[in-house]
Coordinates of C-alpha atoms in Angstrom, one line a residue:
Chain A
M1390 CA -7.4 -23.4 -72.6
D1391 CA -7.6 -19.7 -73.3
L1392 CA -4.3 -18.1 -72.6
G1393 CA -5.4 -14.7 -73.9
G1394 CA -3.8 -12.8 -71.0
E1395 CA -0.3 -14.3 -71.3
S1396 CA 1.3 -11.6 -73.3
D1397 CA -0.3 -8.7 -71.4
A1398 CA 0.1 -8.0 -67.7
I1399 CA -3.5 -7.0 -67.6
R1400 CA -6.2 -7.6 -70.2
F1401 CA -9.9 -6.9 -69.8
E1402 CA -12.4 -7.8 -72.5
S1403 CA -15.9 -6.3 -72.1
V1404 CA -15.7 -6.7 -68.4
S1405 CA -18.8 -5.6 -66.4
V1406 CA -18.9 -5.6 -62.6
L1407 CA -22.2 -5.3 -60.9
L1408 CA -22.4 -4.0 -57.3
G1409 CA -25.8 -4.7 -55.9
G1410 CA -27.2 -4.7 -59.4
F1411 CA -25.5 -1.4 -60.3
P1412 CA -22.9 -1.6 -63.1
A1413 CA -19.9 -0.1 -61.5
L1414 CA -17.9 -1.2 -64.6
L1415 CA -19.7 -1.6 -67.9
N1416 CA -18.1 -3.5 -70.8
A1417 CA -14.7 -2.1 -69.9
S1418 CA -11.8 -3.2 -72.1
L1419 CA -8.2 -2.6 -71.2
R1420 CA -4.7 -3.8 -72.1
V1421 CA -1.6 -3.1 -70.0
S1422 CA 1.8 -4.3 -70.9
H1423 CA 4.5 -5.5 -68.4
G1424 CA 6.5 -2.6 -67.0
E1425 CA 3.7 0.0 -67.6
L1426 CA 2.8 2.7 -65.2
I1427 CA -0.9 3.7 -65.6
Y1428 CA -2.6 6.7 -64.2
L1429 CA -6.3 6.2 -64.0
R1430 CA -8.5 9.2 -63.7
G1431 CA -12.2 9.9 -63.8
P1432 CA -15.0 11.7 -61.9
N1433 CA -16.3 10.4 -58.5
G1434 CA -18.3 7.2 -59.0
A1435 CA -16.7 6.5 -62.5
G1436 CA -15.6 3.1 -61.3
K1437 CA -11.9 3.6 -60.5
T1438 CA -12.0 1.9 -57.1
T1439 CA -14.1 -0.9 -58.5
L1440 CA -11.5 -1.4 -61.3
L1441 CA -8.7 -1.6 -58.7
R1442 CA -10.6 -4.0 -56.5
T1443 CA -11.3 -6.2 -59.5
L1444 CA -7.7 -6.2 -60.4
A1445 CA -6.9 -7.2 -56.9
G1446 CA -9.3 -10.1 -56.9
L1447 CA -11.4 -8.5 -54.2
T1448 CA -14.5 -7.8 -56.4
K1449 CA -15.7 -10.4 -58.8
V1450 CA -16.1 -10.0 -62.6
S1451 CA -19.8 -10.3 -63.3
R1452 CA -19.6 -10.5 -67.1
G1453 CA -16.8 -10.7 -69.7
H1454 CA -13.2 -12.0 -69.3
A1455 CA -10.1 -10.7 -67.7
W1456 CA -6.6 -11.8 -67.2
V1457 CA -4.3 -10.3 -64.6
S1458 CA -0.7 -11.6 -64.5
G1459 CA -1.8 -14.6 -66.6
L1460 CA -4.6 -15.5 -64.2
A1461 CA -8.1 -15.7 -65.6
L1462 CA -11.0 -13.9 -64.0
P1463 CA -13.5 -14.8 -62.8
G1464 CA -12.1 -17.9 -61.1
A1465 CA -8.6 -17.2 -60.0
E1466 CA -9.2 -14.4 -57.5
R1467 CA -7.5 -16.1 -54.6
A1468 CA -4.4 -16.9 -56.6
L1469 CA -4.3 -13.4 -57.9
R1470 CA -4.1 -11.9 -54.4
D1471 CA -0.7 -13.4 -54.0
V1472 CA 0.7 -11.4 -56.8
V1473 CA -1.0 -8.0 -56.4
G1474 CA -0.7 -5.4 -53.7
L1475 CA -3.3 -2.7 -53.0
V1476 CA -3.3 0.5 -51.0
G1477 CA -6.8 1.9 -51.1
S1478 CA -8.8 4.4 -49.2
K1479 CA -8.7 2.2 -46.2
S1480 CA -5.3 1.6 -44.6
H1481 CA -5.8 -2.2 -43.8
L1482 CA -4.0 -1.5 -40.5
Y1483 CA -4.9 -2.4 -36.9
E1484 CA -5.5 0.8 -34.9
D1485 CA -4.6 -0.7 -31.5
L1486 CA -1.3 -2.1 -32.7
T1487 CA 1.9 -0.1 -33.1
V1488 CA 3.6 0.6 -36.4
H1489 CA 6.1 -2.0 -35.6
E1490 CA 3.5 -4.6 -34.6
N1491 CA 1.5 -4.0 -37.8
L1492 CA 4.5 -4.4 -40.0
E1493 CA 5.8 -7.4 -38.0
F1494 CA 2.4 -9.1 -38.6
V1495 CA 2.8 -8.5 -42.3
R1496 CA 6.4 -9.8 -42.2
S1497 CA 5.4 -13.0 -40.3
I1498 CA 2.5 -13.8 -42.7
L1499 CA 4.6 -13.2 -45.8
G1500 CA 7.6 -15.0 -44.2
L1501 CA 10.0 -12.2 -45.0
S1502 CA 13.4 -11.6 -43.4
H1503 CA 13.8 -8.9 -40.7
D1504 CA 16.3 -7.1 -43.0
R1505 CA 13.8 -6.6 -45.7
T1506 CA 11.3 -5.2 -43.2
A1507 CA 13.9 -2.8 -41.7
A1508 CA 14.9 -1.6 -45.2
S1509 CA 11.3 -0.9 -46.2
Q1510 CA 10.7 1.0 -42.9
E1511 CA 13.9 3.0 -43.5
V1512 CA 12.7 4.0 -47.0
F1513 CA 9.4 5.4 -45.6
G1514 CA 11.0 7.1 -42.6
L1515 CA 9.3 4.7 -40.2
A1516 CA 12.4 3.6 -38.3
G1517 CA 13.0 5.0 -34.8
R1518 CA 10.5 6.4 -32.3
L1519 CA 7.5 6.2 -34.7
Q1520 CA 7.7 2.4 -34.7
R1521 CA 6.4 2.3 -31.1
Q1522 CA 3.4 4.6 -31.8
R1523 CA 0.0 3.1 -32.1
V1524 CA -1.6 3.5 -35.5
S1525 CA -4.6 5.2 -33.9
S1526 CA -2.4 8.1 -32.9
L1527 CA -0.8 8.6 -36.3
S1528 CA -1.7 11.3 -38.8
A1529 CA -3.4 10.4 -42.1
G1530 CA -0.1 10.9 -43.9
Q1531 CA 1.8 8.7 -41.5
K1532 CA -0.8 5.9 -41.8
K1533 CA -0.5 6.2 -45.6
R1534 CA 3.3 5.7 -45.2
V1535 CA 2.8 2.6 -43.1
A1536 CA 0.4 1.1 -45.6
L1537 CA 2.8 1.9 -48.5
C1538 CA 5.6 0.4 -46.4
A1539 CA 3.6 -2.9 -46.1
L1540 CA 3.1 -2.8 -49.9
L1541 CA 6.8 -2.3 -50.5
M1542 CA 7.6 -5.2 -48.2
K1543 CA 5.3 -7.4 -50.3
N1544 CA 6.9 -6.0 -53.5
P1545 CA 4.1 -7.3 -55.7
R1546 CA 4.0 -7.9 -59.5
I1547 CA 1.0 -5.6 -59.8
W1548 CA 0.9 -2.4 -57.7
L1549 CA -2.6 -1.0 -57.3
L1550 CA -3.0 2.4 -55.6
D1551 CA -6.1 4.4 -55.0
E1552 CA -5.4 8.1 -54.5
P1553 CA -1.9 7.3 -53.0
H1554 CA -0.7 10.9 -53.0
S1555 CA -3.5 12.2 -50.9
S1556 CA -2.3 13.2 -47.4
L1557 CA 1.3 12.6 -48.3
D1558 CA 3.7 15.6 -48.1
Q1559 CA 5.9 16.6 -51.1
Q1560 CA 8.8 14.4 -50.0
G1561 CA 6.4 11.5 -49.6
R1562 CA 4.9 12.0 -53.1
R1563 CA 8.3 12.1 -54.7
L1564 CA 9.4 9.0 -52.8
L1565 CA 6.3 7.1 -53.9
D1566 CA 6.8 8.2 -57.6
D1567 CA 10.4 7.0 -57.4
I1568 CA 9.4 3.7 -56.0
L1569 CA 6.7 3.2 -58.7
V1570 CA 9.2 4.1 -61.4
Q1571 CA 11.7 1.7 -60.0
A1572 CA 9.2 -1.1 -59.7
T1573 CA 7.9 -0.7 -63.2
S1574 CA 11.4 -0.5 -64.6
R1575 CA 11.9 -4.0 -63.2
G1576 CA 8.8 -5.3 -65.1
A1577 CA 6.1 -4.7 -62.5
V1578 CA 2.9 -2.9 -63.4
A1579 CA 1.5 0.0 -61.4
V1580 CA -2.1 1.2 -61.8
V1581 CA -2.7 4.5 -59.9
A1582 CA -6.1 5.9 -59.5
S1583 CA -5.6 9.6 -59.0
H1584 CA -7.2 13.0 -59.5
E1585 CA -3.6 14.3 -59.8
S1586 CA -3.0 12.8 -63.3
H1587 CA -1.2 16.0 -64.3
M1588 CA 1.7 14.4 -62.4
A1589 CA 1.6 11.4 -64.8
G1590 CA 4.0 13.1 -67.3
D1591 CA 6.7 13.4 -64.6
V1592 CA 6.8 9.7 -64.2
G1593 CA 6.2 8.7 -67.8
A1594 CA 2.8 7.2 -67.1
R1595 CA 0.0 6.4 -69.6
V1596 CA -3.2 8.1 -68.6
L1597 CA -6.5 6.3 -68.9
E1598 CA -9.9 7.7 -68.1
L1599 CA -12.9 6.0 -66.7
V1600 CA -16.2 7.5 -67.8
A1601 CA -19.4 5.9 -66.5
G1602 CA -17.8 2.5 -66.0
K1603 CA -15.9 2.4 -69.3
V1604 CA -12.2 2.8 -69.9
V1605 CA -11.3 5.5 -72.4
D1606 CA -7.8 6.4 -73.6
A1607 CA -7.3 9.9 -72.2
E1608 CA -5.9 11.2 -75.5
R1609 CA -9.0 10.1 -77.3
R1610 CA -11.6 11.0 -74.7
P1611 CA -14.7 12.9 -75.9
Y1612 CA -14.9 16.6 -75.1
L1613 CA -17.0 17.1 -72.0
P1614 CA -18.3 20.7 -71.5
P1615 CA -17.8 22.1 -68.0
F1616 CA -20.7 21.9 -65.7
N1617 CA -23.0 24.8 -66.4
T1618 CA -24.0 26.3 -63.0
A1619 CA -26.5 28.6 -64.7
S1620 CA -28.6 25.7 -65.9
A1621 CA -28.7 24.3 -62.4
T1622 CA -30.3 27.4 -61.0
E1623 CA -32.6 27.9 -64.0
S1624 CA -36.3 28.0 -63.0
P1625 CA -38.8 25.8 -64.7
G1626 CA -40.0 28.7 -66.7
G1627 CA -36.6 29.3 -68.1
A1628 CA -35.7 32.4 -66.2
V1629 CA -32.5 32.3 -64.2
S1630 CA -33.2 32.8 -60.5
Chain B
M162 CA -0.5 -22.6 -42.2
I163 CA 0.3 -23.1 -38.5
S164 CA 2.7 -20.2 -38.3
Q165 CA 0.1 -18.0 -40.1
A166 CA -2.6 -19.1 -37.6
L167 CA -0.3 -18.4 -34.7
A168 CA 0.5 -14.9 -36.1
V169 CA -3.3 -14.2 -36.4
A170 CA -3.9 -15.4 -32.8
K171 CA -0.9 -13.4 -31.5
K172 CA -2.2 -10.3 -33.2
D173 CA -5.8 -10.7 -31.9
I174 CA -4.6 -11.4 -28.3
L175 CA -2.3 -8.3 -28.5
I176 CA -5.2 -6.2 -29.6
E177 CA -7.4 -7.5 -26.9
Y178 CA -4.6 -7.0 -24.3
R179 CA -4.3 -3.3 -25.5
A180 CA -8.1 -2.6 -25.7
K181 CA -9.1 -4.7 -22.7
V182 CA -12.6 -5.0 -24.0
A183 CA -13.1 -8.4 -22.3
L184 CA -11.7 -7.2 -19.0
N185 CA -13.3 -3.8 -18.8
Q186 CA -16.6 -4.4 -20.6
V187 CA -17.6 -8.0 -21.2
I188 CA -16.7 -9.5 -17.8
P189 CA -18.3 -6.7 -15.8
F190 CA -21.4 -7.1 -18.0
A191 CA -21.5 -10.9 -17.4
L192 CA -21.1 -10.3 -13.6
A193 CA -23.9 -7.7 -13.7
V194 CA -26.2 -10.1 -15.4
L195 CA -25.3 -12.8 -12.9
L196 CA -26.2 -10.4 -10.1
L197 CA -29.5 -9.6 -11.7
F198 CA -30.3 -13.3 -12.0
G199 CA -29.4 -13.6 -8.3
F200 CA -31.9 -10.8 -7.4
A201 CA -34.6 -12.1 -9.7
L202 CA -34.4 -15.6 -8.4
D203 CA -33.7 -14.7 -4.7
T204 CA -36.2 -17.1 -3.1
Q205 CA -34.3 -19.9 -1.6
A206 CA -30.6 -20.7 -1.7
K207 CA -31.5 -24.2 -2.9
V208 CA -33.1 -22.8 -6.0
L209 CA -30.0 -20.8 -6.8
V210 CA -27.8 -23.9 -6.5
E211 CA -30.1 -25.9 -8.8
V212 CA -30.2 -23.2 -11.5
A213 CA -26.5 -22.2 -11.3
P214 CA -25.3 -24.5 -14.2
G215 CA -28.0 -23.1 -16.6
I216 CA -27.4 -19.5 -15.6
F217 CA -23.6 -20.0 -16.0
W218 CA -24.0 -21.1 -19.6
V219 CA -26.7 -18.6 -20.5
V220 CA -24.6 -15.7 -19.1
V221 CA -21.5 -17.0 -20.9
L222 CA -23.4 -17.4 -24.2
F223 CA -24.9 -13.9 -24.2
S224 CA -21.6 -12.3 -23.1
S225 CA -19.7 -14.3 -25.7
L226 CA -21.7 -12.5 -28.4
Y227 CA -19.8 -9.3 -27.7
L228 CA -16.5 -11.1 -27.9
I229 CA -17.4 -12.8 -31.2
S230 CA -18.8 -9.6 -32.7
R231 CA -15.7 -7.7 -31.7
S232 CA -13.4 -10.4 -33.0
M233 CA -14.8 -10.0 -36.6
R234 CA -15.3 -6.3 -36.3
L235 CA -11.5 -5.9 -35.9
E236 CA -11.1 -7.3 -39.4
R237 CA -13.8 -5.0 -40.9
D238 CA -12.4 -1.8 -39.4
N239 CA -10.0 -0.1 -41.9
G240 CA -10.7 -2.9 -44.4
A241 CA -8.2 -5.2 -42.5
I242 CA -9.9 -8.2 -43.9
D243 CA -8.9 -7.1 -47.5
G244 CA -5.4 -6.6 -46.2
L245 CA -5.4 -10.2 -44.9
A246 CA -6.7 -11.5 -48.2
L247 CA -4.1 -9.6 -50.1
L248 CA -1.4 -11.1 -47.9
G249 CA -2.4 -14.4 -49.4
I250 CA -3.3 -15.9 -46.0
D251 CA -5.1 -19.2 -46.0
P252 CA -8.7 -18.7 -44.7
L253 CA -8.1 -21.8 -42.5
A254 CA -5.2 -20.0 -40.8
I255 CA -7.5 -17.0 -40.1
F256 CA -10.1 -19.3 -38.7
F257 CA -7.8 -21.2 -36.4
G258 CA -5.9 -18.1 -35.4
K259 CA -9.1 -16.3 -34.5
L260 CA -10.5 -19.4 -32.8
L261 CA -7.4 -19.6 -30.5
A262 CA -7.6 -15.9 -29.6
L263 CA -11.4 -16.1 -29.0
F264 CA -10.9 -19.3 -27.0
V265 CA -8.5 -17.5 -24.7
A266 CA -10.9 -14.5 -24.2
M267 CA -13.8 -16.9 -23.6
S268 CA -11.8 -18.9 -21.1
L269 CA -11.2 -15.7 -19.1
L270 CA -14.8 -14.9 -19.2
E271 CA -15.9 -18.4 -18.1
I272 CA -13.4 -18.3 -15.2
A273 CA -14.8 -14.9 -14.0
V274 CA -18.4 -16.1 -14.4
A275 CA -17.6 -19.4 -12.6
V276 CA -16.1 -17.5 -9.6
G277 CA -19.2 -15.2 -9.6
I278 CA -21.5 -18.3 -9.6
L279 CA -19.6 -19.9 -6.7
V280 CA -19.6 -16.7 -4.6
L281 CA -23.2 -15.5 -5.4
F282 CA -25.0 -18.8 -5.9
S283 CA -23.0 -21.1 -3.6
A284 CA -22.9 -23.5 -6.5
N285 CA -21.5 -27.0 -6.2
L286 CA -18.7 -28.0 -8.6
G287 CA -18.5 -31.7 -8.0
S288 CA -16.4 -33.6 -10.7
L289 CA -13.9 -31.0 -11.8
A290 CA -12.7 -33.3 -14.7
L291 CA -16.2 -33.4 -16.3
L292 CA -16.7 -29.7 -15.7
A293 CA -13.4 -28.7 -17.3
V294 CA -13.6 -31.0 -20.3
S295 CA -17.2 -30.0 -21.0
A296 CA -16.4 -26.3 -20.7
V297 CA -13.4 -26.6 -23.0
V298 CA -15.2 -28.6 -25.7
A299 CA -18.4 -26.4 -25.5
T300 CA -16.3 -23.3 -25.7
L301 CA -14.7 -24.6 -28.9
G302 CA -18.1 -25.2 -30.4
I303 CA -19.4 -21.7 -29.4
C304 CA -16.3 -20.1 -30.9
S305 CA -16.5 -22.1 -34.1
V306 CA -20.2 -21.2 -34.8
G307 CA -19.6 -17.7 -33.6
L308 CA -16.7 -17.0 -36.0
V309 CA -18.6 -18.3 -39.1
Y310 CA -21.7 -16.3 -38.4
G311 CA -19.7 -13.4 -37.1
A312 CA -17.9 -13.3 -40.4
L313 CA -21.3 -13.4 -42.2
A314 CA -23.0 -10.8 -40.0
S315 CA -20.0 -8.4 -39.9
G316 CA -20.4 -7.8 -43.6
E317 CA -23.9 -6.6 -43.1
R318 CA -25.0 -3.1 -41.9
V319 CA -27.3 -4.8 -39.3
G320 CA -24.7 -7.4 -38.3
E321 CA -24.6 -6.6 -34.6
S322 CA -28.3 -7.4 -34.1
L323 CA -28.3 -10.2 -36.7
L324 CA -25.6 -12.2 -34.9
P325 CA -27.6 -13.4 -31.9
L326 CA -30.5 -14.4 -34.2
L327 CA -28.1 -16.6 -36.2
V328 CA -26.0 -18.0 -33.4
L329 CA -28.3 -18.6 -30.4
P330 CA -30.7 -21.2 -32.0
L331 CA -27.7 -23.2 -33.3
L332 CA -26.0 -23.3 -29.9
A333 CA -29.1 -24.4 -28.0
P334 CA -28.0 -28.1 -28.0
V335 CA -24.5 -27.2 -26.7
L336 CA -26.1 -25.0 -24.0
I337 CA -28.4 -27.8 -22.9
A338 CA -25.8 -30.5 -23.0
A339 CA -23.1 -28.4 -21.2
T340 CA -25.7 -27.5 -18.5
K341 CA -26.5 -31.1 -18.0
C342 CA -22.8 -31.9 -17.7
W343 CA -22.5 -29.5 -14.8
S344 CA -25.6 -30.8 -13.2
D345 CA -24.2 -34.4 -13.4
A346 CA -20.8 -33.2 -12.2
S347 CA -22.3 -31.5 -9.2
A348 CA -24.5 -34.5 -8.4
S349 CA -21.2 -36.5 -8.6
H350 CA -22.7 -39.2 -10.8
G351 CA -21.0 -38.1 -14.0
G352 CA -17.5 -38.8 -15.2
I353 CA -15.8 -38.1 -18.5
Y354 CA -18.0 -40.8 -20.0
D355 CA -21.1 -38.8 -19.2
P356 CA -23.6 -39.2 -22.1
W357 CA -24.2 -35.4 -22.1
L358 CA -20.5 -34.8 -22.5
K359 CA -20.7 -37.1 -25.6
L360 CA -23.4 -34.8 -27.0
V361 CA -21.3 -31.7 -26.3
V362 CA -18.3 -33.3 -28.1
L363 CA -20.5 -34.4 -31.0
F364 CA -21.9 -30.9 -31.6
S365 CA -18.6 -29.1 -31.0
V366 CA -16.7 -31.4 -33.4
V367 CA -19.4 -30.9 -36.1
F368 CA -19.4 -27.1 -35.5
L369 CA -15.5 -27.0 -35.7
V370 CA -15.3 -29.0 -38.9
V371 CA -18.2 -27.2 -40.6
G372 CA -16.8 -23.9 -39.3
A373 CA -13.3 -24.5 -40.7
V374 CA -14.7 -25.6 -44.1
S375 CA -17.2 -22.7 -44.5
F376 CA -15.2 -19.8 -42.9
G377 CA -13.5 -18.9 -46.1
A378 CA -16.8 -18.6 -48.0
A379 CA -18.3 -16.6 -45.2
L380 CA -15.4 -14.1 -45.3
E381 CA -15.8 -13.7 -49.1
D382 CA -19.5 -12.8 -48.7

């Protein structure tokens, strides 16, 4: 039995993920230790969301081998979902239910105590009047807070966040960073896909870059010249229009 | 698993209570179709009485497609289905929870259509025991098949139009047997040992078991 992933919290060996035949991840290799906070950056379409969904067991590994929290992929996707939490571009919330009803549903499925739910709501400022509001009437930032609150209630071993700072106010961003630092200091792993990786230094995160489906250590990434707008408007004859 | 299934059912019923799709859209649609059948077949009262059982189940079946489609669309909106998966919920709990909620909505629909049939078509009910048992069992079969194919179809961009094509052919035996049950009940020569009821039970049990087993795979697709 291959226990290659036991010592690392996350280990990818030449992992490829095909989405409808397109390689969203291509021979990606990655090692993340327990207690690490990772900032993942890369241009649109580089594969950040696919990597997060693969780590969550929601998208299958097509080629290669991966271990997440000791669970081998492909194969252990369902077991993996018990130990990871993901807040992505979609909120996973029910629009016709109130904030309280959404979180109560999460609580009842996870079998948590009411105290833990109340404490998580308090952290994200969701106690009080906001609880009785339907999710459909919330702002994008408030929805993000509800989704993050559900993640905090689960308190997973692997935290996966896709652009978590978008639509959060300054106080919300600081709060989220504090929570991630606390979680990783207790041994959890957090992988944050973000275009705001300049904030990574503030929280002591390691920055990885995804380029065309491959993971590149940000410190060693090849120099990419800025997009030349002149060449885009160049006429076939070579003259700039 | 039971507590998770009940939580899913409670959540779906609460959403339906808030949105009132069954009450404000599906039931009026069913009654409108009933009315159209009434106009189209308006020859003799005797004809309407004779075709009432078949029309009941056709109207229920077509209207149920909206409820089934909505039941699964709830989980696709906002990626809620991923949220359920990440809560580690057993697919069986999702299946039975959604089955229960859909069964409640379908029962309301059937009661409304039955009242409409009695008023507009002067239908004869006959043996209430046979009618009630066949309706409950047939509804379970319709919900089971609907949920599995609803899960498959909701993942597709053309899911809404695909669902009837997948579901209706499979449910034809249930439709026929349940219609015959009503005919036997109204003729007062059917009891709960009616042979058509046995057929409804057989198909519904098969659909329930196959549905429960395959729902998880359908969700993953």
